[in-house]
XYZ file of C-alpha atoms in Angstrom:
424
model
C 34.388 13.742 -10.554
C 34.515 10.160 -11.616
C 33.874 10.157 -15.603
C 32.320 6.783 -15.172
C 28.985 7.860 -13.104
C 26.752 9.881 -15.345
C 25.721 13.391 -13.805
C 23.155 15.816 -14.827
C 24.095 19.240 -16.333
C 23.768 20.751 -12.672
C 26.126 18.365 -11.377
C 23.814 16.219 -9.631
C 24.444 12.291 -9.837
C 22.196 10.316 -11.883
C 21.324 7.182 -10.600
C 21.399 4.457 -12.849
C 18.438 1.644 -13.196
C 19.785 -1.522 -11.292
C 18.462 -5.229 -12.335
C 17.921 -5.812 -8.724
C 15.951 -2.749 -8.016
C 13.032 -4.109 -10.651
C 13.193 -7.262 -8.879
C 12.658 -5.843 -5.536
C 9.861 -3.723 -6.721
C 8.331 -7.035 -8.145
C 8.600 -8.698 -4.854
C 7.161 -5.506 -3.046
C 4.276 -5.715 -5.446
C 3.838 -9.558 -4.773
C 3.838 -9.112 -0.998
C 0.959 -6.223 -0.826
C -1.215 -8.932 -2.962
C -0.283 -11.714 -1.025
C -1.170 -9.593 2.546
C -4.394 -8.312 0.965
C -5.656 -11.997 -0.264
C -4.510 -13.841 2.841
C -6.698 -11.498 5.108
C -8.210 -13.828 8.124
C -11.384 -12.333 8.205
C -12.164 -10.366 5.260
C -10.702 -8.857 1.932
C -10.435 -5.088 2.320
C -12.031 -4.188 -1.084
C -10.826 -0.657 -1.024
C -7.211 -1.147 -0.413
C -7.239 -4.119 -3.046
C -8.848 -1.678 -6.070
C -6.160 0.945 -4.979
C -3.559 -1.707 -5.125
C -4.971 -3.012 -8.467
C -4.888 0.466 -10.252
C -0.658 0.182 -10.069
C -0.855 -2.947 -11.843
C -1.510 -6.672 -10.378
C 1.283 -9.067 -10.695
C 0.472 -11.908 -13.508
C 0.257 -14.355 -10.544
C -2.315 -12.789 -8.601
C -4.513 -11.441 -11.509
C -7.059 -14.448 -11.566
C -7.668 -14.402 -8.015
C -8.273 -10.542 -7.819
C -10.253 -10.381 -10.934
C -12.661 -12.997 -8.970
C -12.985 -10.516 -6.084
C -13.476 -7.066 -8.348
C -15.893 -8.664 -10.260
C -17.807 -10.121 -7.172
C -17.252 -13.853 -8.092
C -15.765 -14.434 -4.845
C -16.722 -13.162 -1.411
C -14.735 -10.518 0.542
C -15.898 -12.784 3.664
C -13.516 -15.508 4.051
C -16.037 -17.389 6.445
C -18.315 -17.641 3.641
C -15.753 -18.205 0.997
C -15.866 -22.160 0.521
C -19.579 -22.161 0.659
C -19.604 -19.733 -2.305
C -17.288 -22.090 -4.051
C -19.088 -25.237 -3.475
C -22.121 -23.539 -4.794
C -20.701 -22.627 -7.815
C -19.152 -25.614 -8.728
C -22.767 -27.221 -8.217
C -23.782 -24.403 -10.470
C -21.335 -24.929 -13.253
C -21.830 -28.525 -13.179
C -25.616 -28.487 -13.582
C -24.963 -25.847 -16.675
C -22.632 -28.574 -18.303
C -25.193 -31.317 -17.627
C -27.912 -29.413 -19.088
C -25.931 -28.625 -22.039
C -25.003 -32.138 -22.833
C -28.919 -33.149 -22.428
C -29.859 -30.446 -24.802
C -27.282 -30.966 -27.397
C -24.826 -33.980 -26.525
C -21.368 -33.825 -27.201
C -20.606 -36.372 -30.062
C -17.800 -37.924 -30.877
C -14.667 -36.883 -28.952
C -12.849 -36.489 -31.792
C -15.261 -34.572 -33.949
C -14.579 -31.129 -34.152
C -18.283 -30.106 -33.213
C -18.476 -32.029 -30.237
C -18.950 -29.937 -26.863
C -19.719 -26.361 -26.867
C -21.188 -25.141 -30.080
C -21.812 -28.839 -31.306
C -23.717 -29.230 -34.404
C -26.477 -31.595 -33.119
C -28.907 -28.737 -32.334
C -31.899 -30.441 -33.712
C -32.927 -31.500 -30.144
C -33.606 -28.048 -29.337
C -36.339 -27.547 -31.608
C -40.007 -28.454 -32.178
C -42.183 -30.501 -29.400
C -39.228 -32.780 -28.550
C -37.237 -29.696 -27.804
C -39.516 -28.346 -25.303
C -39.756 -31.729 -23.318
C -35.686 -31.393 -23.492
C -35.967 -27.692 -22.346
C -38.322 -28.916 -19.628
C -35.952 -31.564 -18.183
C -33.083 -29.041 -18.620
C -34.745 -26.215 -16.596
C -35.943 -28.792 -14.004
C -32.007 -30.012 -13.814
C -30.875 -26.156 -13.401
C -33.221 -25.489 -10.730
C -32.798 -28.361 -8.245
C -30.910 -26.719 -5.536
C -32.403 -27.104 -1.785
C -33.784 -24.498 -0.005
C -31.205 -24.327 2.274
C -28.599 -24.017 -0.461
C -30.450 -21.404 -1.834
C -30.747 -19.425 1.715
C -27.176 -19.800 2.070
C -26.364 -18.315 -1.243
C -28.565 -15.486 -1.034
C -27.069 -14.833 2.643
C -23.609 -14.923 1.092
C -23.924 -12.886 -1.728
C -25.880 -10.130 -0.193
C -23.993 -6.560 -0.985
C -21.356 -8.379 -2.625
C -20.929 -6.553 -5.976
C -21.787 -7.353 -9.436
C -22.954 -11.066 -8.866
C -25.411 -9.801 -6.382
C -27.855 -8.192 -9.090
C -27.733 -11.188 -10.898
C -28.760 -13.907 -8.252
C -31.839 -12.678 -7.230
C -35.367 -14.665 -7.957
C -36.536 -14.124 -11.311
C -38.946 -15.670 -13.662
C -38.323 -18.168 -16.308
C -40.939 -16.970 -18.654
C -43.582 -19.056 -20.365
C -43.549 -21.336 -23.139
C -41.708 -24.278 -21.705
C -43.414 -27.448 -21.084
C -43.893 -28.231 -17.278
C -42.571 -24.821 -16.085
C -44.748 -22.181 -15.231
C -44.048 -18.180 -15.506
C -43.166 -17.931 -11.993
C -40.449 -20.621 -12.027
C -42.752 -23.310 -10.430
C -43.799 -26.861 -12.058
C -46.967 -26.983 -13.661
C -47.622 -29.996 -11.571
C -47.436 -27.877 -8.267
C -43.830 -29.012 -7.398
C -41.862 -26.415 -5.778
C -38.297 -25.410 -7.506
C -35.907 -23.049 -6.372
C -33.906 -20.785 -8.533
C -30.144 -21.400 -8.890
C -27.908 -19.038 -7.433
C -25.531 -16.849 -8.972
C -26.655 -17.297 -12.449
C -29.206 -15.006 -14.435
C -32.268 -16.802 -15.361
C -34.127 -15.218 -18.236
C -35.690 -16.102 -21.743
C -32.135 -16.432 -22.942
C -31.616 -19.485 -20.485
C -34.548 -21.517 -22.321
C -32.390 -23.460 -24.987
C -35.730 -24.253 -27.190
C -36.415 -20.762 -27.755
C -32.649 -19.792 -28.999
C -32.852 -18.465 -32.609
C -30.833 -20.599 -34.926
C -28.547 -17.682 -35.955
C -27.047 -17.556 -32.225
C -26.908 -21.386 -32.463
C -24.754 -21.148 -35.493
C -22.669 -18.251 -34.214
C -21.827 -20.354 -31.182
C -20.686 -23.097 -33.313
C -18.805 -20.987 -35.588
C -17.125 -19.636 -32.879
C -16.214 -22.152 -30.982
C -14.767 -24.191 -34.069
C -12.824 -21.372 -35.190
C -11.404 -21.001 -31.444
C -10.487 -24.651 -31.518
C -8.007 -24.105 -34.107
C -6.300 -21.064 -32.650
C -3.276 -21.142 -30.017
C -2.929 -22.510 -27.500
C -5.927 -24.683 -27.644
C -4.745 -26.173 -31.152
C -1.608 -27.656 -29.101
C -3.057 -28.255 -26.045
C -5.969 -30.832 -25.671
C -6.320 -30.769 -21.880
C -6.561 -26.792 -22.210
C -9.245 -26.847 -24.879
C -11.262 -29.567 -22.961
C -11.403 -26.774 -19.912
C -12.061 -24.223 -22.374
C -14.844 -26.225 -23.986
C -16.291 -26.886 -20.778
C -16.494 -23.260 -19.802
C -17.771 -22.533 -23.362
C -20.599 -24.958 -22.938
C -21.756 -23.548 -19.662
C -21.655 -19.949 -21.370
C -23.650 -21.297 -24.436
C -26.144 -22.720 -22.118
C -26.625 -19.267 -20.119
C -26.398 -16.979 -23.204
C -28.246 -19.210 -25.932
C -30.606 -16.309 -26.792
C -28.113 -13.284 -27.267
C -27.247 -11.632 -30.221
C -24.776 -12.824 -32.833
C -22.270 -9.754 -31.859
C -22.790 -10.943 -28.108
C -21.818 -14.417 -28.908
C -18.700 -13.429 -30.304
C -17.610 -11.187 -27.531
C -18.562 -13.727 -25.060
C -15.988 -16.148 -26.810
C -13.290 -13.386 -26.887
C -13.911 -12.471 -22.950
C -13.661 -16.574 -22.402
C -10.350 -16.880 -24.360
C -8.774 -13.659 -22.724
C -9.930 -14.469 -19.255
C -9.117 -18.164 -19.492
C -5.447 -17.042 -19.576
C -5.605 -16.178 -15.802
C -8.254 -18.809 -14.762
C -7.307 -21.468 -12.635
C -10.174 -23.676 -13.904
C -13.096 -23.651 -16.394
C -15.530 -22.753 -13.686
C -13.477 -19.499 -12.879
C -13.336 -18.741 -16.763
C -17.228 -18.902 -16.684
C -18.223 -16.999 -13.698
C -15.680 -14.174 -14.484
C -17.163 -13.908 -18.114
C -20.593 -14.182 -16.503
C -20.032 -11.426 -14.325
C -18.599 -8.983 -16.318
C -20.997 -9.637 -19.474
C -23.879 -9.228 -16.671
C -22.688 -5.666 -15.780
C -21.817 -4.554 -19.378
C -25.525 -5.488 -20.071
C -27.026 -3.543 -17.277
C -28.948 -0.402 -17.917
C -26.700 2.498 -18.975
C -23.719 -0.082 -20.037
C -22.641 0.097 -23.593
C -23.975 -3.520 -24.445
C -27.489 -2.835 -22.770
C -29.368 -2.226 -26.096
C -28.972 -0.973 -29.256
C -30.051 2.652 -28.120
C -27.347 2.707 -25.377
C -24.697 1.535 -27.858
C -25.542 4.322 -30.162
C -25.492 6.823 -27.369
C -22.025 5.633 -26.306
C -20.822 5.548 -30.008
C -22.245 9.492 -30.137
C -20.529 10.611 -26.907
C -17.356 8.983 -28.249
C -17.377 10.529 -31.557
C -18.271 14.120 -30.054
C -15.100 13.401 -27.613
C -12.753 12.347 -30.507
C -13.687 15.468 -32.187
C -13.028 17.543 -29.149
C -9.973 15.739 -27.913
C -8.091 14.956 -31.420
C -9.712 17.198 -33.898
C -6.856 16.794 -36.708
C -7.251 13.250 -36.440
C -11.208 13.221 -36.523
C -10.747 15.342 -39.845
C -8.550 12.922 -41.265
C -10.877 10.111 -40.715
C -13.704 12.095 -42.089
C -11.859 13.078 -45.254
C -10.656 9.355 -45.931
C -14.564 8.369 -45.734
C -14.049 6.256 -42.628
C -17.827 6.125 -41.096
C -18.638 5.854 -37.528
C -20.067 2.307 -37.924
C -17.141 1.113 -39.799
C -14.771 1.332 -36.532
C -16.362 2.936 -33.230
C -18.881 0.207 -32.429
C -16.285 -2.325 -32.608
C -13.457 -0.473 -30.928
C -15.735 0.419 -28.044
C -17.183 -3.259 -27.587
C -14.132 -5.313 -27.689
C -12.159 -3.803 -25.102
C -9.200 -4.316 -26.975
C -9.274 -8.163 -26.866
C -8.038 -9.415 -30.026
C -6.613 -6.202 -31.102
C -3.812 -5.661 -28.526
C -1.273 -8.142 -27.017
C -3.089 -10.081 -24.260
C -0.543 -8.846 -21.562
C -1.491 -5.110 -22.367
C -5.057 -5.936 -22.555
C -4.799 -7.239 -18.908
C -2.584 -4.035 -17.839
C -5.267 -1.904 -18.803
C -8.076 -4.179 -17.586
C -6.536 -3.971 -13.865
C -7.345 -0.308 -14.032
C -10.864 -0.803 -15.622
C -11.929 -3.403 -13.103
C -10.613 -1.366 -10.310
C -12.419 1.646 -11.294
C -15.591 -0.329 -11.609
C -18.797 -0.509 -9.436
C -21.906 -2.367 -9.425
C -23.585 -0.640 -11.777
C -21.042 0.353 -14.424
C -18.196 -1.615 -16.042
C -15.166 -0.632 -18.208
C -16.074 3.017 -18.265
C -12.586 3.960 -18.587
C -12.246 2.219 -21.828
C -13.513 5.159 -24.248
C -10.794 7.457 -22.969
C -8.015 4.661 -23.018
C -9.293 4.480 -26.582
C -8.705 8.103 -27.137
C -5.449 8.071 -25.436
C -4.609 5.153 -27.700
C -5.589 7.005 -30.949
C -3.426 10.005 -29.451
C -0.159 8.137 -29.282
C -0.810 6.789 -32.686
C -1.577 10.328 -34.179
C 1.460 10.191 -36.106
C 0.933 6.930 -37.885
C -2.726 7.210 -38.694
C -2.410 10.856 -39.852
C -0.855 9.463 -43.132
C -2.979 6.551 -43.435
C -5.602 5.874 -45.876
C -8.876 4.303 -45.286
C -7.674 0.374 -45.709
C -4.924 1.477 -43.481
C -6.706 2.876 -41.191
C -9.013 0.183 -40.440
C -6.003 -2.240 -40.203
C -4.429 -0.350 -37.729
C -7.435 -0.104 -35.428
C -7.748 -3.606 -35.608
C -3.845 -4.444 -35.048
C -2.792 -2.198 -32.219
C 0.857 -2.157 -31.535
C 2.486 -2.641 -28.128
C 2.452 0.351 -26.065
C 3.482 1.891 -22.828
C 0.098 1.066 -21.062
C 0.826 2.897 -17.909
C 1.256 6.209 -19.972
C -2.123 5.420 -21.642
C -3.890 5.261 -18.466
C -2.130 8.258 -17.083
C -3.377 10.115 -20.204
C -7.000 8.299 -20.241
C -7.459 9.600 -16.649
C -6.277 13.167 -17.624
C -8.673 13.199 -20.597
C -11.761 11.882 -18.485
C -10.635 14.633 -15.995
C -10.681 17.405 -18.482
C -13.888 16.022 -20.153
C -15.791 16.354 -17.168
C -14.272 19.790 -16.057
C -15.174 21.171 -19.215
C -18.789 19.840 -19.139
C -18.345 18.061 -22.198
C -20.175 14.920 -20.555
C -22.907 15.257 -17.721
C -22.882 12.698 -14.711
């Protein structure tokens, strides 16, 4: 028996890992995604989701996320039409942003998204500006709209956000049904939600301030503080997001910026960053999802706390003894989806499974179980921590084996439903 070769106690040879094996595995994974994405007629979403659950190679993640979120069409014959319409949509949003708030001096930190010149959006002049903005946002031809509706039919999350919706009243020159008061017909822009939050003149000052503060803070974060071109790209995406979500809560503004920062890492353009963030946020705010409203958030937090007690009772009791209240840590943990708390690469590794598991009506449903799995893996550290240390640990999560976390998360979910702890 060769002493240089390791053997198990029963005499079987143990094959050592070879560096080349890892390279071959990565090459095989890339080949799988390349074949799926290069389909001539249509992308097979069932196979794409199945492959994504095993992890998406970084080089393909941006494109795959577009399919998983319904931003890109699976029908290859309509792919270019969709991209052209999205380009036009995105440019209109940026034009509207500039018209509403301007960009100021290029060297001014307040220029671009979140810029400080919000006075245009208030009073009588604000109504006039809003009127022009809404007209600019709704100038697609009926041919383009028909093509967009046909192209997006039954194509995942974005389908639910591109139907005709009224703009609401209160904007000069625009009727509640989306038409001009002078009788001129207009057509709703495809792909983007048109609700009261899309009327900049009605945005609350708190929301505008939140956008300004979040964008200013992001400007000084890596890599944007050292790469002007990358910041300009992000700034353009944020401007479109601010136009789309200028009447949401302050918490939602902060989350939108966090999502944009995460997804910008894999996006090939500002347009892609905007549409992937918009698609994800749109599903998260649908009925039953955690961001739908305060009552839904409270329900999700209550369910999580119940599962935390059932699955990790010693840790639950320790949190209680240390005086850690639910609202000090549960809502933020459940709604950040680990962005800003976990290494970006680990966030993506978890999101690969999250997005592969999502459907048209529910997103990130695996996240609460991943949180429980994460807490379980950190039990030895957390059980010895006081309240201040607990909060710090929960906001600065260590790098862990994400594959093991997801396996445990799936097992926890199966156990929860088999025991009837949650219904549905």
